[in-house]
mmCIF file of C-alpha atoms in Angstrom:
data_model
loop_
_atom_site.group_PDB
_atom_site.id
_atom_site.type_symbol
_atom_site.label_atom_id
_atom_site.label_comp_id
_atom_site.label_asym_id
_atom_site.label_seq_id
_atom_site.Cartn_x
_atom_site.Cartn_y
_atom_site.Cartn_z
ATOM 1 C CA MET A 1 -31.127 223.138 146.600
ATOM 2 C CA THR A 2 -29.242 221.354 149.356
ATOM 3 C CA LYS A 3 -27.471 223.457 151.980
ATOM 4 C CA GLY A 4 -24.887 222.498 154.566
ATOM 5 C CA VAL A 5 -21.558 223.099 156.287
ATOM 6 C CA LEU A 6 -18.199 221.574 155.387
ATOM 7 C CA LEU A 7 -15.510 221.029 158.034
ATOM 8 C CA PHE A 8 -11.928 219.870 157.436
ATOM 9 C CA ALA A 9 -10.127 218.032 160.249
ATOM 10 C CA HIS A 10 -6.684 216.415 160.025
ATOM 11 C CA ASN A 11 -5.309 215.406 163.420
ATOM 12 C CA ASN A 12 -1.725 215.708 164.575
ATOM 13 C CA SER A 13 -0.062 214.612 167.816
ATOM 14 C CA THR A 14 -1.028 217.920 169.473
ATOM 15 C CA VAL A 15 -4.671 218.529 168.523
ATOM 16 C CA ASP A 16 -7.583 216.165 167.930
ATOM 17 C CA TYR A 17 -9.190 218.244 165.191
ATOM 18 C CA VAL A 18 -11.898 215.629 164.589
ATOM 19 C CA LYS A 19 -13.056 215.969 168.194
ATOM 20 C CA GLN A 20 -12.926 219.745 167.818
ATOM 21 C CA ALA A 21 -14.959 219.480 164.594
ATOM 22 C CA ASN A 22 -17.562 217.352 166.347
ATOM 23 C CA PHE A 23 -18.132 220.100 168.933
ATOM 24 C CA CYS A 24 -18.286 222.691 166.154
ATOM 25 C CA ALA A 25 -20.848 220.549 164.299
ATOM 26 C CA GLY A 26 -22.995 220.366 167.438
ATOM 27 C CA GLN A 27 -23.076 224.161 167.607
ATOM 28 C CA ILE A 28 -23.915 224.363 163.907
ATOM 29 C CA LYS A 29 -26.873 222.029 164.289
ATOM 30 C CA LYS A 30 -28.082 223.872 167.380
ATOM 31 C CA HIS A 31 -27.926 227.394 165.947
ATOM 32 C CA LEU A 32 -27.981 227.015 162.143
ATOM 33 C CA ASP A 33 -30.004 223.804 161.847
ATOM 34 C CA LEU A 34 -27.814 222.666 158.941
ATOM 35 C CA PRO A 35 -26.310 219.269 158.094
ATOM 36 C CA VAL A 36 -22.540 218.959 158.487
ATOM 37 C CA CYS A 37 -20.051 217.068 156.338
ATOM 38 C CA LEU A 38 -16.653 216.182 157.796
ATOM 39 C CA ILE A 39 -13.619 215.818 155.538
ATOM 40 C CA THR A 40 -10.852 213.949 157.351
ATOM 41 C CA SER A 41 -7.922 211.611 156.913
ATOM 42 C CA ASP A 42 -8.299 210.231 160.431
ATOM 43 C CA LYS A 43 -10.383 207.644 162.210
ATOM 44 C CA PHE A 44 -13.247 208.870 164.332
ATOM 45 C CA ASN A 45 -15.180 207.063 167.019
ATOM 46 C CA GLU A 46 -18.910 206.649 167.556
ATOM 47 C CA ASP A 47 -18.946 209.496 170.074
ATOM 48 C CA HIS A 48 -18.418 211.856 167.141
ATOM 49 C CA ASN A 49 -22.075 211.741 166.166
ATOM 50 C CA ASN A 50 -22.765 215.316 165.025
ATOM 51 C CA PHE A 51 -21.832 214.651 161.388
ATOM 52 C CA ASN A 52 -24.386 213.874 158.673
ATOM 53 C CA HIS A 53 -21.717 212.879 156.164
ATOM 54 C CA VAL A 54 -18.092 211.824 156.561
ATOM 55 C CA LYS A 55 -15.635 211.660 153.685
ATOM 56 C CA VAL A 56 -12.281 210.042 154.373
ATOM 57 C CA VAL A 57 -9.519 211.396 152.138
ATOM 58 C CA PRO A 58 -5.781 210.677 151.957
ATOM 59 C CA LYS A 59 -3.722 212.620 154.492
ATOM 60 C CA PRO A 60 -2.433 215.792 152.818
ATOM 61 C CA ASN A 61 1.126 215.421 151.613
ATOM 62 C CA THR A 62 2.518 218.388 153.473
ATOM 63 C CA GLN A 63 5.432 219.007 155.766
ATOM 64 C CA GLN A 64 4.081 222.310 157.036
ATOM 65 C CA ILE A 65 4.898 223.074 160.644
ATOM 66 C CA LYS A 66 2.910 225.177 163.089
ATOM 67 C CA THR A 67 3.969 226.459 166.511
ATOM 68 C CA TYR A 68 1.454 225.597 169.223
ATOM 69 C CA ASN A 69 1.339 227.667 172.415
ATOM 70 C CA ASN A 70 0.238 225.951 175.605
ATOM 71 C CA VAL A 71 0.416 228.454 178.473
ATOM 72 C CA ASN A 72 4.192 228.702 179.117
ATOM 73 C CA GLU A 73 5.159 226.003 176.661
ATOM 74 C CA LYS A 74 5.682 226.183 172.907
ATOM 75 C CA HIS A 75 6.270 223.312 170.550
ATOM 76 C CA LYS A 76 6.056 222.574 166.845
ATOM 77 C CA ASP A 77 3.947 219.972 165.082
ATOM 78 C CA PHE A 78 2.770 219.097 161.585
ATOM 79 C CA TRP A 79 -0.157 221.185 160.408
ATOM 80 C CA ASN A 80 -2.319 219.767 157.630
ATOM 81 C CA ASN A 81 -4.422 222.672 156.437
ATOM 82 C CA THR A 82 -4.131 222.473 152.661
ATOM 83 C CA SER A 83 -7.394 220.683 151.770
ATOM 84 C CA ARG A 84 -9.640 223.735 151.692
ATOM 85 C CA PRO A 85 -9.140 224.432 147.957
ATOM 86 C CA ASP A 86 -10.868 221.067 147.359
ATOM 87 C CA ALA A 87 -14.098 222.255 149.004
ATOM 88 C CA TYR A 88 -15.927 222.550 145.679
ATOM 89 C CA SER A 89 -15.240 218.957 144.638
ATOM 90 C CA LEU A 90 -15.761 217.463 148.113
ATOM 91 C CA THR A 91 -18.950 219.136 149.325
ATOM 92 C CA PRO A 92 -22.160 217.099 149.016
ATOM 93 C CA TYR A 93 -24.215 220.317 149.042
ATOM 94 C CA ASP A 94 -25.326 222.773 146.355
ATOM 95 C CA GLU A 95 -24.690 225.670 148.753
ATOM 96 C CA THR A 96 -21.930 225.328 151.313
ATOM 97 C CA ILE A 97 -20.519 227.195 154.293
ATOM 98 C CA VAL A 98 -16.911 226.239 155.049
ATOM 99 C CA MET A 99 -15.455 227.128 158.442
ATOM 100 C CA ASP A 100 -12.522 226.413 160.740
ATOM 101 C CA THR A 101 -13.243 223.747 163.340
ATOM 102 C CA ASP A 102 -12.381 226.192 166.135
ATOM 103 C CA TYR A 103 -14.999 228.690 164.923
ATOM 104 C CA ILE A 104 -17.732 228.733 167.571
ATOM 105 C CA VAL A 105 -21.246 229.276 166.201
ATOM 106 C CA ASN A 106 -23.539 230.871 168.782
ATOM 107 C CA ASN A 107 -26.300 232.383 166.653
ATOM 108 C CA ALA A 108 -28.053 231.956 163.296
ATOM 109 C CA ASN A 109 -26.455 234.937 161.524
ATOM 110 C CA LEU A 110 -24.542 232.796 159.028
ATOM 111 C CA ASN A 111 -27.812 231.555 157.552
ATOM 112 C CA LYS A 112 -28.165 234.994 155.945
ATOM 113 C CA VAL A 113 -25.664 233.954 153.270
ATOM 114 C CA PHE A 114 -28.337 231.762 151.713
ATOM 115 C CA GLU A 115 -30.468 234.863 151.112
ATOM 116 C CA SER A 116 -27.719 236.491 149.043
ATOM 117 C CA ASN A 117 -27.649 236.603 145.244
ATOM 118 C CA GLU A 118 -23.862 236.086 145.372
ATOM 119 C CA ASP A 119 -22.340 232.698 144.564
ATOM 120 C CA PHE A 120 -19.227 233.324 146.703
ATOM 121 C CA LEU A 121 -18.839 235.294 149.932
ATOM 122 C CA ILE A 122 -15.689 235.713 152.039
ATOM 123 C CA ASN A 123 -14.448 238.256 154.591
ATOM 124 C CA TYR A 124 -12.064 240.864 153.191
ATOM 125 C CA LYS A 125 -11.390 243.671 155.612
ATOM 126 C CA ALA A 126 -9.680 242.472 158.768
ATOM 127 C CA GLN A 127 -10.359 244.241 162.001
ATOM 128 C CA HIS A 128 -9.556 243.008 165.473
ATOM 129 C CA ILE A 129 -12.346 242.783 167.992
ATOM 130 C CA ASP A 130 -10.973 245.731 170.002
ATOM 131 C CA PHE A 131 -10.920 247.855 166.800
ATOM 132 C CA GLU A 132 -7.389 249.112 167.413
ATOM 133 C CA SER A 133 -5.781 250.203 164.155
ATOM 134 C CA ARG A 134 -2.527 248.342 164.792
ATOM 135 C CA TYR A 135 -4.333 245.062 164.187
ATOM 136 C CA THR A 136 -6.130 246.361 161.115
ATOM 137 C CA GLU A 137 -2.964 247.652 159.450
ATOM 138 C CA GLU A 138 -0.900 244.570 160.266
ATOM 139 C CA MET A 139 -3.535 242.228 158.888
ATOM 140 C CA LYS A 140 -4.946 244.222 155.993
ATOM 141 C CA TYR A 141 -2.547 243.111 153.233
ATOM 142 C CA VAL A 142 -0.765 239.870 152.322
ATOM 143 C CA SER A 143 2.554 241.771 152.427
ATOM 144 C CA ASP A 144 3.875 245.316 152.812
ATOM 145 C CA VAL A 145 3.346 246.004 149.115
ATOM 146 C CA GLY A 146 0.812 243.290 148.415
ATOM 147 C CA ILE A 147 -2.860 242.896 147.686
ATOM 148 C CA GLU A 148 -5.627 243.149 150.262
ATOM 149 C CA MET A 149 -5.981 240.131 152.524
ATOM 150 C CA CYS A 150 -9.091 237.989 152.698
ATOM 151 C CA TRP A 151 -9.897 235.392 155.342
ATOM 152 C CA ALA A 152 -10.723 231.753 154.631
ATOM 153 C CA THR A 153 -11.821 231.187 158.238
ATOM 154 C CA VAL A 154 -15.445 231.180 157.105
ATOM 155 C CA PHE A 155 -16.728 231.436 153.552
ATOM 156 C CA TYR A 156 -19.782 230.517 151.491
ATOM 157 C CA PHE A 157 -20.151 229.301 147.938
ATOM 158 C CA LYS A 158 -22.837 228.075 145.608
ATOM 159 C CA LYS A 159 -21.950 225.490 142.975
ATOM 160 C CA THR A 160 -21.763 227.462 139.741
ATOM 161 C CA GLU A 161 -19.419 227.404 136.771
ATOM 162 C CA ARG A 162 -17.789 230.575 138.096
ATOM 163 C CA THR A 163 -17.043 229.156 141.556
ATOM 164 C CA LYS A 164 -15.811 225.914 139.989
ATOM 165 C CA LYS A 165 -13.216 227.922 138.059
ATOM 166 C CA LEU A 166 -12.367 229.928 141.190
ATOM 167 C CA PHE A 167 -11.529 226.766 143.140
ATOM 168 C CA GLN A 168 -9.523 225.435 140.211
ATOM 169 C CA LEU A 169 -7.478 228.631 140.339
ATOM 170 C CA ILE A 170 -7.019 228.376 144.120
ATOM 171 C CA ASN A 171 -5.755 224.810 143.693
ATOM 172 C CA HIS A 172 -3.339 225.982 141.012
ATOM 173 C CA ILE A 173 -2.015 228.687 143.348
ATOM 174 C CA LYS A 174 -1.563 226.106 146.120
ATOM 175 C CA ASN A 175 0.322 223.736 143.803
ATOM 176 C CA GLU A 176 2.560 226.539 142.527
ATOM 177 C CA TRP A 177 2.938 228.289 145.867
ATOM 178 C CA GLU A 178 6.658 229.093 145.493
ATOM 179 C CA PHE A 179 5.964 231.066 142.315
ATOM 180 C CA TYR A 180 2.957 232.952 143.689
ATOM 181 C CA ARG A 181 4.527 233.880 147.006
ATOM 182 C CA PHE A 182 7.465 235.459 145.136
ATOM 183 C CA ALA A 183 5.160 237.127 142.603
ATOM 184 C CA TYR A 184 3.098 238.714 145.397
ATOM 185 C CA GLN A 185 6.144 239.318 147.644
ATOM 186 C CA ILE A 186 4.845 237.192 150.507
ATOM 187 C CA GLY A 187 7.625 236.487 152.974
ATOM 188 C CA ASN A 188 5.924 233.481 154.552
ATOM 189 C CA LYS A 189 7.154 230.264 152.917
ATOM 190 C CA VAL A 190 4.317 228.230 154.414
ATOM 191 C CA TYR A 191 1.247 227.881 152.206
ATOM 192 C CA ARG A 192 -1.739 229.639 153.729
ATOM 193 C CA ASN A 193 -5.362 229.435 152.550
ATOM 194 C CA ASP A 194 -5.934 233.124 153.292
ATOM 195 C CA PHE A 195 -3.146 234.099 150.881
ATOM 196 C CA ALA A 196 -4.276 231.722 148.116
ATOM 197 C CA PHE A 197 -7.890 232.862 148.277
ATOM 198 C CA ALA A 198 -6.807 236.525 148.287
ATOM 199 C CA ILE A 199 -4.632 236.017 145.207
ATOM 200 C CA ALA A 200 -7.359 234.111 143.344
ATOM 201 C CA ILE A 201 -9.969 236.784 144.061
ATOM 202 C CA ALA A 202 -7.711 239.782 143.296
#
């Protein structure tokens, strides 16, 4: 079975996510020794040579805004982070690790997912690196009365009929986000992968 890593990168005027993904892919090859597929709607130059596969997709039709902090300066920009539910249909691999492009791989621990009998693995329980409870409680649930949060920062899946249906459900939740955010009492109007994955898995 083929194994690899999938990275999504859609640039805006603030961040060159493709460049960021290229660095991430270099770390993946160094520590995990896995091929990397880039999913992007942007052009990339020949210096971005850490990708084994590149799939160019239409730019996500989203008007989502994110606030970027740069030392003493804050500004808003478009944030295209809604492609992750398409991971199942876009990956060229039978077994795939999906991760944020700013996730820095410095060891081979993630390769352990391929030894699991599970066809889908994702992080549930949030805990900040300093282990202070204020972070845990603030980040544990999707809302004050909601379901437990999970984190789409890094996840693994194997192509099975079950995971195919899971990603179909996640896409449905994304497309009907207004309904689901009210149903689960999520105050944030902006679609978020973490919320959609948590709802689909619940």
